[in-house]
Amino acid sequence: MVNAERANAADGWFRLLRQGFFPAWTLLAVAVWAPPVAWSAEIPSVAPEQVGLSSERLERLTGRMNALVEEGAMVGGLGLIARRGRVAYEEVYGLADREAGRPMALDTIFRIYSMSKPITSVAVMMLYEEGEFLLNDPVALYLPELADLQVARSTGDGDASAVGQTRAASRQPTIGDLLKHTAGFTYDFFRQTEVDALYRDAELMTPQQSLEGFTAALGKLPLHNDPGSRWHYSVSVDVQGALVQAVSGLSFGEFLKRRIFDPLGMTDTSFTAPEETWPRIAQLYSPPGAFEEDGASEPTAAGNGLVVADDWVSDGYREGAVFEGGGGGLLSTARDYLRFCQMLLNGGALDGVRLLSPKTVELMTTDHLGGLSMGLAGEGAGYGFGLGFAVAKDQGAIGELGSVGEYSWGGAAGTSFWIDPAEELVGIFMVQVIPPPDRMSTLFQTLAYQAIVD
């Protein structure tokens, strides 16, 4: 499973949390059709053997995750595996809040960061299915503030002497480019280029920024590269949220609630949480110094080698925050996210509620990069990228257990998921460590696959 955030330099993590992770907006008074709320029962749990998994082998998974807690790699976590539409494994490890002595629970809420991205892409594709736009349409048809974008020569042409110079783009970004991360945008936490620095200076996404303000500011900045010329992880999913808002007539958050969360019964998924909900939200931890620009700070809590992340990290999740970041701003639970994943595995429907057609899910989970590399600092071998997901193409190149056709993504604090159509399997791993240890989610996935015995 590819976790895109791992590719970023450690000194960029303090900026990462300011990117698309800061919520909530107001509803525009325009009526939009919404499917009925699905008052369905929870996805049922069964003994692992009923769906071809070994209880004995799953004990290996639990043991290894608990060992990670003992080793200090995480304070606590949660693992969930569903196969053939049934939950076969659901375990908690360690504590949700070490300082408060609060144990991890099955209903603990997590900052899912970039696991928000597939949800945003589903919202875009729902409007696509309704004929609101075509994927090859220029983004500027619907967000005119993003018209006539220029390319920075220092990054687009690789000319280090051309800092401050721009040129015309070979073409303008399309909606499909937004979905594939080929639009030419970037993130400010990469800390490598002139354009990254311009993003930082513009402070594109702060807790009180509106989506309109975000796209207006973005439209004044040069592109990192020509659209379609390379895969480059970026704010393009936050632009997708602005697109959904502009086309639907609803605030982005209200669209997600009406059209995805309520219909699927995802009752604990949102951009912000009221104060009474905070006792259910896991504490966020980090290695000492992770949020300092110079990489050096004093630990704020003792034990396990992890410290409590700075308070400002959670500002965007509290009531009153405005920015609804489709790229990384959602809170959710493992059970809520399972309902989203199961809907996709089912071909776009769950419990009588259909969000997408099977053909659309097929399109989203097909590699769209062709010969382009994902370029994740040497990672990404064997993977392509669809419309919102990494897609496994070559298990030999990936070099770990899995299946061709599996699609997945991860979040900055170590949350991750994958959906394996060949095995009819969904795996979800929740943790709150930023940046997360490289091996944690891969270990979870490997030990999940070794438990399949049929």
PDB file of C-alpha atoms in Angstrom, residues 9-17 98 191 284-301 303-310 312-313 433-435:
ATOM      1  CA  ALA A   9      11.114  15.341   4.041  1.00  0.00           C
ATOM      2  CA  ALA A  10      10.800  15.173   7.821  1.00  0.00           C
ATOM      3  CA  ASP A  11      11.231  18.915   8.204  1.00  0.00           C
ATOM      4  CA  GLY A  12       8.097  19.479   6.152  1.00  0.00           C
ATOM      5  CA  TRP A  13       5.678  17.730   8.485  1.00  0.00           C
ATOM      6  CA  PHE A  14       4.908  20.756  10.618  1.00  0.00           C
ATOM      7  CA  ARG A  15       3.506  22.388   7.472  1.00  0.00           C
ATOM      8  CA  LEU A  16       1.592  19.291   6.342  1.00  0.00           C
ATOM      9  CA  LEU A  17      -1.092  19.777   8.958  1.00  0.00           C
ATOM     10  CA  ARG A  98      -1.747   8.147  26.958  1.00  0.00           C
ATOM     11  CA  ARG A 191      10.058  22.493   0.694  1.00  0.00           C
ATOM     12  CA  LEU A 284      -2.163  12.835  18.009  1.00  0.00           C
ATOM     13  CA  TYR A 285       1.500  12.048  18.685  1.00  0.00           C
ATOM     14  CA  SER A 286       4.755  12.717  16.892  1.00  0.00           C
ATOM     15  CA  PRO A 287       8.485  12.117  17.320  1.00  0.00           C
ATOM     16  CA  PRO A 288      10.190  14.895  19.298  1.00  0.00           C
ATOM     17  CA  GLY A 289      11.021  17.828  17.041  1.00  0.00           C
ATOM     18  CA  ALA A 290       8.779  16.780  14.151  1.00  0.00           C
ATOM     19  CA  PHE A 291       6.931  20.108  14.053  1.00  0.00           C
ATOM     20  CA  GLU A 292       9.911  22.403  14.426  1.00  0.00           C
ATOM     21  CA  GLU A 293      11.427  23.894  11.287  1.00  0.00           C
ATOM     22  CA  ASP A 294      14.905  23.161  12.578  1.00  0.00           C
ATOM     23  CA  GLY A 295      13.900  19.633  13.593  1.00  0.00           C
ATOM     24  CA  ALA A 296      14.815  20.219  17.242  1.00  0.00           C
ATOM     25  CA  SER A 297      12.449  20.678  20.166  1.00  0.00           C
ATOM     26  CA  GLU A 298      12.089  19.433  23.682  1.00  0.00           C
ATOM     27  CA  PRO A 299       9.666  16.532  24.318  1.00  0.00           C
ATOM     28  CA  THR A 300       6.381  17.645  25.829  1.00  0.00           C
ATOM     29  CA  ALA A 301       5.578  14.279  27.379  1.00  0.00           C
ATOM     30  CA  GLY A 303       7.679   7.808  27.600  1.00  0.00           C
ATOM     31  CA  ASN A 304       7.544   5.742  24.423  1.00  0.00           C
ATOM     32  CA  GLY A 305       9.647   8.212  22.434  1.00  0.00           C
ATOM     33  CA  LEU A 306       6.519   9.991  21.167  1.00  0.00           C
ATOM     34  CA  VAL A 307       5.252  13.383  22.328  1.00  0.00           C
ATOM     35  CA  VAL A 308       1.856  15.008  22.135  1.00  0.00           C
ATOM     36  CA  ALA A 309       1.547  17.022  18.940  1.00  0.00           C
ATOM     37  CA  ASP A 310       1.179  20.783  19.325  1.00  0.00           C
ATOM     38  CA  TRP A 312      -2.590  24.051  16.875  1.00  0.00           C
ATOM     39  CA  VAL A 313      -2.618  20.767  14.963  1.00  0.00           C
ATOM     40  CA  VAL A 433       1.452   9.237  14.761  1.00  0.00           C
ATOM     41  CA  ILE A 434       2.759  11.925  12.427  1.00  0.00           C
ATOM     42  CA  PRO A 435       4.966  11.136  10.625  1.00  0.00           C
TER      43      PRO A 435
END
